[in-house]
Amino acid sequence: MSDTRLTDLAKAAQVYGQRSFDNYAQVRSIAEQIRDGFCAWLDSSQQCVFLVPPQGAFKSENYGSAAFSVAGKGFLPLEPISFGLAVKISDDDDYMRLVMTARKEGDRMFISLENGQMIILDLPTQEAGLITAYETLYEHLLKWFTQRVDNYDNGDYGSTDIGFDIQRAKRDL
């Protein structure tokens, strides 16, 4: 009995589905490692980083699978995946959302930040690589604020960029 074209198509779709699930699982695992590790690296005494959707309103809570750009798409696409990290930036529960897009190439994960900066992690992840990622994220956030203050202080703070989402995000109790 020979395979039909439909059988060949089903086999190709099955392999695609396996790879797309593997891609999602690896991106989600790294996003969760970054969320937990970055929070502990910033301040181990409080929850200060959450996985949130890459777009739209958010609260200071973890959104699970809804934090990823592929959520709700039905057939899981095999593509780079975006997610948001809500990072606490004040004692008044103000959070800044960092949108990151991750793509796997071989045994490496490439994570792009909004400004084009890249974090590259070897798979499986190593503590040293994650610490470098935390330092990159911290410097990215700090630079966002300090550059804008410097621009204001020196009279050049007009811009057409959209910037980060900053909002006071109260958690439901």
Coordinates of N, CA, C and O in Angstrom, one line a residue:
M1 N 0.8 -1.2 0.0 CA 0.0 0.0 0.0 C 0.9 1.2 0.0 O 1.8 1.4 0.8
S2 N 0.7 2.1 -0.9 CA 1.5 3.3 -1.0 C 0.9 4.5 -0.3 O -0.4 4.6 -0.2
D3 N 1.7 5.4 0.0 CA 1.2 6.6 0.7 C 0.6 7.5 -0.4 O 1.0 7.6 -1.5
T4 N -0.5 8.2 0.1 CA -1.1 9.2 -0.8 C -0.5 10.5 -0.5 O 0.2 10.7 0.5
R5 N -0.8 11.5 -1.3 CA -0.4 12.9 -1.1 C -0.9 13.4 0.2 O -0.3 14.1 0.9
L6 N -2.2 13.0 0.5 CA -2.8 13.4 1.8 C -2.0 12.9 3.0 O -1.8 13.5 4.0
T7 N -1.6 11.6 2.9 CA -0.8 11.0 3.9 C 0.5 11.7 4.1 O 1.0 12.0 5.2
D8 N 1.2 12.1 3.0 CA 2.4 12.8 3.0 C 2.2 14.2 3.7 O 3.1 14.6 4.5
L9 N 1.1 14.8 3.3 CA 0.8 16.1 3.9 C 0.6 16.0 5.4 O 1.1 16.8 6.2
A10 N -0.1 15.0 5.8 CA -0.4 14.7 7.3 C 0.9 14.5 8.0 O 1.1 15.0 9.2
K11 N 1.8 13.7 7.4 CA 3.1 13.4 8.1 C 3.9 14.7 8.3 O 4.5 15.0 9.3
A12 N 3.9 15.6 7.2 CA 4.6 16.8 7.3 C 4.0 17.7 8.4 O 4.7 18.4 9.1
A13 N 2.7 17.8 8.4 CA 2.0 18.6 9.4 C 2.3 18.1 10.8 O 2.4 18.9 11.8
Q14 N 2.4 16.8 11.0 CA 2.7 16.2 12.3 C 4.1 16.6 12.8 O 4.3 17.0 13.9
V15 N 5.1 16.5 11.9 CA 6.4 16.9 12.2 C 6.5 18.4 12.6 O 7.1 18.9 13.5
Y16 N 5.8 19.2 11.8 CA 5.6 20.7 12.0 C 5.1 20.9 13.4 O 5.6 21.7 14.2
G17 N 4.0 20.2 13.7 CA 3.4 20.3 15.0 C 4.3 20.0 16.2 O 4.3 20.7 17.2
Q18 N 5.1 18.9 16.0 CA 6.0 18.6 17.0 C 7.1 19.6 17.2 O 7.4 20.0 18.4
R19 N 7.6 20.2 16.1 CA 8.6 21.2 16.2 C 8.0 22.5 16.8 O 8.7 23.2 17.6
S20 N 6.8 22.9 16.4 CA 6.2 24.1 17.0 C 6.0 24.0 18.5 O 6.1 24.9 19.2
F21 N 5.6 22.8 18.9 CA 5.4 22.6 20.4 C 6.7 22.6 21.1 O 6.8 23.3 22.1
D22 N 7.7 22.0 20.5 CA 9.1 22.1 21.1 C 9.6 23.5 21.2 O 10.1 24.0 22.2
N23 N 9.4 24.3 20.1 CA 9.7 25.7 20.1 C 9.0 26.5 21.2 O 9.7 27.2 22.0
Y24 N 7.7 26.3 21.3 CA 7.0 27.0 22.4 C 7.4 26.6 23.8 O 7.7 27.4 24.6
A25 N 7.6 25.3 24.0 CA 8.1 24.8 25.3 C 9.4 25.4 25.7 O 9.6 25.7 26.8
Q26 N 10.4 25.4 24.7 CA 11.7 26.0 25.0 C 11.6 27.5 25.3 O 12.3 28.0 26.3
V27 N 10.9 28.2 24.5 CA 10.7 29.7 24.7 C 10.1 29.9 26.1 O 10.5 30.7 26.9
R28 N 9.0 29.2 26.4 CA 8.3 29.4 27.7 C 9.2 29.0 28.8 O 9.2 29.8 29.8
S29 N 10.0 28.0 28.7 CA 10.9 27.6 29.8 C 11.9 28.7 30.1 O 12.2 29.1 31.2
I30 N 12.5 29.2 29.0 CA 13.5 30.3 29.2 C 12.8 31.6 29.7 O 13.4 32.2 30.6
A31 N 11.6 31.9 29.2 CA 10.9 33.1 29.7 C 10.7 32.9 31.2 O 10.8 33.9 32.0
E32 N 10.3 31.8 31.7 CA 10.0 31.5 33.1 C 11.3 31.6 33.9 O 11.3 32.1 35.0
Q33 N 12.4 31.1 33.3 CA 13.7 31.2 34.0 C 14.1 32.6 34.2 O 14.6 33.0 35.2
I34 N 13.9 33.4 33.1 CA 14.3 34.8 33.1 C 13.4 35.5 34.2 O 13.9 36.3 35.0
R35 N 12.1 35.3 34.1 CA 11.2 35.9 35.1 C 11.7 35.7 36.5 O 11.8 36.6 37.3
D36 N 11.8 34.4 36.9 CA 12.2 34.0 38.2 C 13.6 34.5 38.6 O 13.8 35.1 39.7
G37 N 14.5 34.3 37.7 CA 15.9 34.6 38.0 C 16.1 36.1 38.1 O 16.9 36.6 38.9
F38 N 15.5 36.9 37.1 CA 15.7 38.3 37.1 C 15.1 38.9 38.4 O 15.7 39.8 38.9
C39 N 14.0 38.4 38.8 CA 13.3 39.0 40.0 C 14.2 38.7 41.2 O 14.5 39.6 42.0
A40 N 14.8 37.5 41.3 CA 15.7 37.2 42.5 C 16.9 38.0 42.4 O 17.5 38.5 43.4
W41 N 17.4 38.2 41.2 CA 18.6 39.0 40.9 C 18.4 40.5 41.3 O 19.3 41.1 41.9
L42 N 17.2 41.0 41.0 CA 16.9 42.4 41.4 C 16.7 42.6 42.9 O 17.2 43.5 43.5
D43 N 15.9 41.7 43.4 CA 15.5 41.8 44.9 C 14.8 40.5 45.3 O 13.7 40.2 45.0
S44 N 15.5 39.7 46.0 CA 15.0 38.3 46.4 C 14.0 38.4 47.4 O 13.4 37.4 47.8
S45 N 13.6 39.6 48.0 CA 12.7 39.7 49.1 C 11.2 39.9 48.6 O 10.3 39.9 49.4
Q46 N 11.0 40.1 47.3 CA 9.7 40.4 46.8 C 9.5 39.9 45.4 O 10.4 39.8 44.6
Q47 N 8.2 39.7 45.0 CA 7.9 39.3 43.6 C 7.9 40.6 42.8 O 7.1 41.5 43.1
C48 N 8.8 40.7 41.9 CA 9.0 42.0 41.2 C 9.0 41.9 39.7 O 9.1 42.9 39.0
V49 N 8.8 40.7 39.1 CA 8.8 40.4 37.7 C 7.7 39.4 37.4 O 7.6 38.4 38.0
F50 N 6.9 39.8 36.4 CA 5.8 38.9 36.0 C 5.9 38.7 34.4 O 6.3 39.5 33.7
L51 N 5.4 37.5 34.0 CA 5.2 37.2 32.6 C 3.8 37.7 32.2 O 2.8 37.3 32.7
V52 N 3.8 38.7 31.3 CA 2.5 39.3 30.8 C 2.4 39.3 29.3 O 3.5 39.0 28.6
P53 N 1.3 39.5 28.8 CA 1.1 39.5 27.3 C 2.0 40.6 26.7 O 2.3 41.7 27.3
P54 N 2.5 40.4 25.5 CA 3.4 41.4 24.8 C 2.6 42.7 24.4 O 3.3 43.7 24.2
Q55 N 1.3 42.6 24.4 CA 0.5 43.8 24.0 C -0.7 43.9 24.9 O -1.2 42.9 25.4
G56 N -1.3 45.1 25.0 CA -2.6 45.3 25.7 C -2.3 45.6 27.2 O -1.2 45.5 27.7
A57 N -3.4 45.8 27.8 CA -3.4 46.1 29.3 C -2.9 44.8 30.0 O -3.1 43.7 29.6
F58 N -2.3 45.1 31.2 CA -1.8 44.0 32.0 C -1.9 44.3 33.5 O -1.9 45.5 33.8
K59 N -1.9 43.3 34.3 CA -1.9 43.5 35.7 C -0.6 42.8 36.2 O 0.1 42.1 35.5
S60 N -0.2 43.1 37.4 CA 1.0 42.5 38.0 C 0.7 41.1 38.5 O 0.6 40.9 39.6
E61 N 0.6 40.2 37.5 CA 0.4 38.8 37.8 C 0.9 38.0 36.6 O 1.1 38.6 35.5
N62 N 1.2 36.8 36.8 CA 1.7 35.9 35.7 C 0.5 35.4 34.9 O -0.5 35.0 35.5
Y63 N 0.6 35.5 33.6 CA -0.5 35.2 32.7 C -0.4 33.8 32.1 O -1.2 33.4 31.3
G64 N 0.6 33.0 32.5 CA 0.7 31.6 32.0 C 0.9 31.7 30.5 O 1.6 32.5 29.9
S65 N 0.2 30.8 29.8 CA 0.3 30.7 28.3 C -0.2 32.0 27.6 O 0.2 32.3 26.5
A66 N -1.1 32.8 28.3 CA -1.5 34.0 27.7 C -0.5 35.1 27.6 O -0.7 36.1 26.9
A67 N 0.7 34.8 28.2 CA 1.8 35.8 28.1 C 2.6 35.7 26.8 O 3.4 36.5 26.6
F68 N 2.2 34.8 26.0 CA 3.0 34.5 24.7 C 2.2 34.9 23.5 O 1.0 34.7 23.5
S69 N 2.8 35.4 22.5 CA 2.2 35.8 21.3 C 1.4 34.7 20.5 O 0.6 35.1 19.7
V70 N 1.7 33.5 20.8 CA 1.1 32.4 20.1 C -0.2 31.9 20.8 O -0.9 31.1 20.3
A71 N -0.5 32.6 21.9 CA -1.7 32.2 22.6 C -3.0 32.4 21.8 O -3.1 33.4 21.2
G72 N -3.8 31.4 21.8 CA -5.1 31.5 21.2 C -5.1 31.4 19.7 O -6.1 31.7 19.0
K73 N -4.0 30.9 19.1 CA -3.9 30.9 17.6 C -4.4 29.5 17.1 O -4.3 29.3 15.9
G74 N -4.9 28.6 17.9 CA -5.3 27.3 17.4 C -4.1 26.5 17.1 O -3.4 26.1 18.0
F75 N -3.9 26.2 15.9 CA -2.7 25.4 15.4 C -1.5 26.2 15.8 O -1.3 27.3 15.3
L76 N -0.6 25.7 16.6 CA 0.5 26.4 17.2 C 1.5 26.7 16.0 O 2.0 25.8 15.4
P77 N 1.7 28.0 15.7 CA 2.6 28.3 14.6 C 4.1 28.1 15.0 O 4.5 28.2 16.1
L78 N 4.9 27.7 14.0 CA 6.3 27.6 14.2 C 7.0 28.9 13.7 O 7.2 29.1 12.6
E79 N 7.2 29.8 14.7 CA 7.7 31.1 14.4 C 8.3 31.7 15.7 O 8.1 31.1 16.8
P80 N 9.0 32.8 15.6 CA 9.5 33.4 16.8 C 8.3 33.8 17.7 O 7.2 34.1 17.2
I81 N 8.6 33.8 19.0 CA 7.5 34.0 20.0 C 7.8 35.2 20.8 O 8.9 35.3 21.4
S82 N 6.9 36.1 21.0 CA 7.1 37.3 21.8 C 6.4 37.1 23.1 O 5.4 36.3 23.2
F83 N 6.9 37.7 24.2 CA 6.3 37.7 25.5 C 6.7 39.0 26.2 O 7.6 39.7 25.8
G84 N 6.0 39.3 27.2 CA 6.2 40.5 28.0 C 6.7 40.2 29.4 O 6.3 39.2 30.0
L85 N 7.7 41.0 29.9 CA 8.1 40.9 31.2 C 7.7 42.2 31.9 O 8.1 43.3 31.5
A86 N 6.8 42.2 32.9 CA 6.5 43.3 33.7 C 7.4 43.4 34.9 O 7.5 42.5 35.7
V87 N 8.2 44.5 34.9 CA 9.2 44.7 35.9 C 8.8 45.8 36.8 O 8.6 46.9 36.3
K88 N 8.8 45.6 38.1 CA 8.5 46.6 39.1 C 9.5 47.7 39.1 O 10.7 47.4 39.2
I89 N 9.1 48.9 39.0 CA 10.1 50.0 38.9 C 9.8 51.1 40.0 O 10.5 52.1 40.0
S90 N 8.9 50.8 40.9 CA 8.7 51.8 42.0 C 8.1 51.1 43.2 O 7.5 50.0 43.1
D91 N 8.1 51.8 44.3 CA 7.4 51.3 45.5 C 5.9 51.5 45.4 O 5.1 51.0 46.3
D92 N 5.4 52.2 44.4 CA 4.0 52.4 44.2 C 3.3 51.4 43.2 O 2.3 51.7 42.7
D93 N 4.0 50.3 43.0 CA 3.5 49.3 42.1 C 3.4 49.7 40.7 O 2.4 49.4 39.9
D94 N 4.3 50.5 40.2 CA 4.5 50.9 38.8 C 5.3 49.8 38.2 O 6.3 49.4 38.7
Y95 N 4.9 49.3 37.0 CA 5.6 48.3 36.3 C 5.9 48.7 34.8 O 5.1 49.4 34.2
M96 N 7.0 48.4 34.4 CA 7.4 48.6 33.0 C 7.4 47.3 32.2 O 8.0 46.3 32.7
R97 N 6.8 47.3 31.1 CA 6.7 46.1 30.3 C 7.9 46.1 29.3 O 8.0 47.0 28.5
L98 N 8.7 45.0 29.3 CA 9.7 44.8 28.3 C 9.1 43.7 27.4 O 8.7 42.6 27.8
V99 N 9.1 44.0 26.1 CA 8.6 43.1 25.1 C 9.8 42.4 24.5 O 10.8 43.1 24.0
M100 N 9.9 41.1 24.5 CA 11.0 40.4 24.0 C 10.5 39.3 23.0 O 9.4 38.8 23.1
T101 N 11.3 39.1 22.0 CA 10.9 38.1 21.0 C 12.1 37.1 20.9 O 13.2 37.4 20.7
A102 N 11.7 35.8 21.1 CA 12.7 34.7 21.1 C 12.6 33.8 19.9 O 11.5 33.5 19.4
R103 N 13.7 33.4 19.4 CA 13.8 32.5 18.3 C 14.9 31.5 18.5 O 16.0 31.9 19.0
K104 N 14.7 30.3 18.2 CA 15.7 29.2 18.4 C 16.4 29.0 17.1 O 15.8 28.9 16.1
E105 N 17.7 28.9 17.2 CA 18.5 28.5 16.0 C 19.5 27.5 16.5 O 20.5 27.8 17.3
G106 N 19.3 26.2 16.1 CA 20.2 25.2 16.6 C 20.1 25.0 18.1 O 19.1 24.9 18.7
D107 N 21.3 25.1 18.8 CA 21.4 25.0 20.2 C 21.5 26.3 20.9 O 22.1 26.5 22.0
R108 N 20.9 27.4 20.3 CA 21.0 28.7 20.9 C 19.6 29.4 20.8 O 18.8 29.1 19.8
M109 N 19.3 30.2 21.8 CA 18.1 31.0 21.8 C 18.5 32.5 21.7 O 19.3 32.9 22.4
F110 N 17.9 33.1 20.7 CA 18.2 34.5 20.4 C 16.9 35.3 20.9 O 15.8 35.1 20.4
I111 N 17.1 36.2 21.9 CA 16.0 37.0 22.4 C 16.3 38.5 22.1 O 17.3 39.1 22.6
S112 N 15.4 39.0 21.3 CA 15.5 40.4 20.9 C 14.7 41.3 21.8 O 13.5 41.0 22.1
L113 N 15.3 42.4 22.2 CA 14.6 43.5 23.0 C 14.1 44.5 22.0 O 14.4 44.5 20.8
E114 N 13.2 45.3 22.5 CA 12.5 46.3 21.6 C 13.5 47.2 20.9 O 13.1 47.7 19.8
N115 N 14.6 47.5 21.4 CA 15.5 48.4 20.8 C 16.5 47.7 19.8 O 17.5 48.3 19.3
G116 N 16.3 46.5 19.6 CA 17.2 45.7 18.7 C 18.3 45.0 19.4 O 19.1 44.2 18.8
Q117 N 18.5 45.3 20.7 CA 19.5 44.6 21.5 C 19.2 43.1 21.5 O 18.0 42.7 21.6
M118 N 20.2 42.3 21.6 CA 20.0 40.8 21.5 C 20.7 40.2 22.7 O 21.8 40.5 23.1
I119 N 20.0 39.2 23.3 CA 20.5 38.3 24.3 C 20.6 37.0 23.7 O 19.6 36.5 23.1
I120 N 21.7 36.3 23.8 CA 21.9 35.0 23.2 C 22.2 34.0 24.3 O 23.2 34.2 25.1
L121 N 21.4 33.0 24.4 CA 21.6 31.9 25.4 C 21.9 30.6 24.8 O 21.2 30.2 23.8
D122 N 22.9 29.9 25.3 CA 23.1 28.5 24.8 C 22.1 27.6 25.5 O 21.6 27.8 26.6
L123 N 21.7 26.6 24.7 CA 20.7 25.6 25.2 C 21.5 24.3 25.5 O 22.2 23.9 24.7
P124 N 21.2 23.6 26.6 CA 20.4 24.1 27.7 C 21.1 25.3 28.4 O 22.3 25.5 28.3
T125 N 20.2 26.1 29.0 CA 20.7 27.4 29.6 C 21.7 27.1 30.8 O 21.6 26.1 31.5
Q126 N 22.6 28.0 30.9 CA 23.6 27.9 32.0 C 23.5 29.1 32.9 O 23.1 30.2 32.4
E127 N 23.8 29.0 34.1 CA 23.7 30.1 35.1 C 24.4 31.4 34.6 O 23.9 32.5 34.7
A128 N 25.6 31.2 34.1 CA 26.4 32.3 33.6 C 25.7 33.1 32.5 O 25.7 34.3 32.5
G129 N 25.1 32.3 31.6 CA 24.4 33.0 30.5 C 23.2 33.7 31.0 O 22.9 34.8 30.5
L130 N 22.5 33.2 32.0 CA 21.3 33.8 32.5 C 21.7 35.1 33.3 O 21.0 36.1 33.2
I131 N 22.8 35.1 34.0 CA 23.2 36.2 34.7 C 23.6 37.4 33.8 O 23.2 38.5 34.0
T132 N 24.2 37.0 32.7 CA 24.5 38.0 31.6 C 23.2 38.6 31.1 O 23.1 39.8 30.8
A133 N 22.2 37.7 30.9 CA 20.9 38.2 30.5 C 20.3 39.2 31.5 O 19.7 40.2 31.1
Y134 N 20.4 38.9 32.7 CA 19.8 39.8 33.8 C 20.5 41.1 33.7 O 19.9 42.2 33.8
E135 N 21.8 41.1 33.6 CA 22.6 42.3 33.5 C 22.2 43.2 32.3 O 22.1 44.4 32.4
T136 N 22.0 42.5 31.2 CA 21.6 43.2 30.0 C 20.2 43.8 30.2 O 20.0 45.0 29.8
L137 N 19.3 43.1 30.7 CA 17.9 43.6 31.0 C 18.0 44.8 31.9 O 17.3 45.8 31.7
Y138 N 18.7 44.7 33.0 CA 18.9 45.8 34.0 C 19.5 47.0 33.3 O 18.9 48.1 33.5
E139 N 20.5 46.9 32.6 CA 21.2 48.0 31.9 C 20.2 48.6 30.9 O 20.2 49.9 30.7
H140 N 19.5 47.8 30.2 CA 18.5 48.3 29.2 C 17.4 49.2 29.9 O 17.1 50.3 29.4
L141 N 16.9 48.7 31.0 CA 15.9 49.5 31.8 C 16.5 50.8 32.3 O 15.9 51.8 32.2
L142 N 17.6 50.6 33.0 CA 18.3 51.8 33.6 C 18.6 52.8 32.5 O 18.3 54.0 32.7
K143 N 19.1 52.4 31.4 CA 19.5 53.3 30.3 C 18.2 54.0 29.8 O 18.3 55.2 29.5
W144 N 17.1 53.3 29.7 CA 15.9 54.0 29.3 C 15.5 55.2 30.1 O 15.2 56.2 29.6
F145 N 15.6 55.1 31.4 CA 15.3 56.2 32.3 C 16.4 57.2 32.2 O 16.1 58.4 32.1
T146 N 17.6 56.9 32.4 CA 18.7 57.8 32.5 C 18.9 58.6 31.2 O 19.2 59.8 31.3
Q147 N 18.7 58.0 30.1 CA 18.8 58.8 28.8 C 17.7 59.8 28.7 O 18.0 60.9 28.2
R148 N 16.5 59.5 29.1 CA 15.4 60.4 29.0 C 15.6 61.6 30.0 O 15.3 62.7 29.7
V149 N 16.1 61.3 31.2 CA 16.3 62.3 32.1 C 17.4 63.3 31.6 O 17.3 64.5 31.7
D150 N 18.5 62.7 31.1 CA 19.6 63.4 30.5 C 19.1 64.3 29.3 O 19.4 65.5 29.2
N151 N 18.3 63.7 28.5 CA 17.7 64.5 27.3 C 16.9 65.7 27.9 O 16.9 66.8 27.3
Y152 N 16.1 65.4 28.9 CA 15.3 66.5 29.5 C 16.2 67.6 30.1 O 16.0 68.8 29.8
D153 N 17.1 67.2 30.9 CA 18.0 68.1 31.5 C 18.8 69.0 30.5 O 19.1 70.1 30.8
N154 N 19.1 68.4 29.3 CA 19.8 69.1 28.3 C 18.9 69.7 27.2 O 19.4 70.1 26.2
G155 N 17.6 69.7 27.4 CA 16.7 70.4 26.5 C 16.4 69.6 25.3 O 15.9 70.2 24.3
D156 N 16.6 68.4 25.2 CA 16.3 67.6 24.0 C 15.5 66.3 24.3 O 16.0 65.2 24.2
Y157 N 14.3 66.5 24.8 CA 13.5 65.3 25.2 C 12.3 65.1 24.4 O 11.5 64.2 24.7
G158 N 12.2 65.8 23.3 CA 11.1 65.5 22.3 C 11.4 64.3 21.5 O 12.6 64.1 21.0
S159 N 10.5 63.4 21.3 CA 10.8 62.2 20.6 C 9.5 61.7 20.0 O 8.4 62.0 20.4
T160 N 9.6 60.9 18.9 CA 8.4 60.3 18.3 C 8.3 58.8 18.6 O 7.5 58.1 18.2
D161 N 9.3 58.3 19.5 CA 9.2 56.9 19.8 C 8.1 56.6 20.8 O 7.7 57.4 21.5
I162 N 7.6 55.4 20.7 CA 6.5 55.0 21.6 C 7.0 54.7 23.0 O 6.3 55.0 23.9
G163 N 8.1 54.1 23.1 CA 8.7 53.8 24.4 C 8.0 52.6 25.0 O 7.4 51.8 24.4
F164 N 8.2 52.4 26.3 CA 7.7 51.3 27.1 C 6.3 51.6 27.6 O 5.9 52.7 27.7
D165 N 5.6 50.5 27.9 CA 4.4 50.6 28.6 C 4.7 50.7 30.1 O 5.3 49.8 30.6
I166 N 4.3 51.8 30.7 CA 4.5 51.9 32.1 C 3.1 52.2 32.7 O 2.4 53.0 32.2
Q167 N 2.7 51.4 33.7 CA 1.4 51.5 34.3 C 1.5 51.1 35.7 O 2.3 50.2 36.1
R168 N 0.6 51.7 36.5 CA 0.4 51.2 37.9 C -0.5 50.0 37.8 O -1.6 50.1 37.4
A169 N 0.0 48.9 38.1 CA -0.7 47.6 38.0 C -0.9 47.0 39.3 O 0.0 46.3 39.9
K170 N -2.1 47.2 39.9 CA -2.4 46.7 41.2 C -2.8 45.2 41.0 O -3.6 44.8 40.1
R171 N -2.3 44.4 41.9 CA -2.7 43.0 41.9 C -4.0 42.8 42.6 O -4.3 43.5 43.5
D172 N -4.8 41.9 42.1 CA -6.1 41.5 42.7 C -5.7 40.7 44.0 O -4.9 39.8 44.0
L173 N -6.3 41.1 45.1 CA -6.1 40.4 46.4 C -7.1 39.4 46.7 O -8.2 39.3 46.3

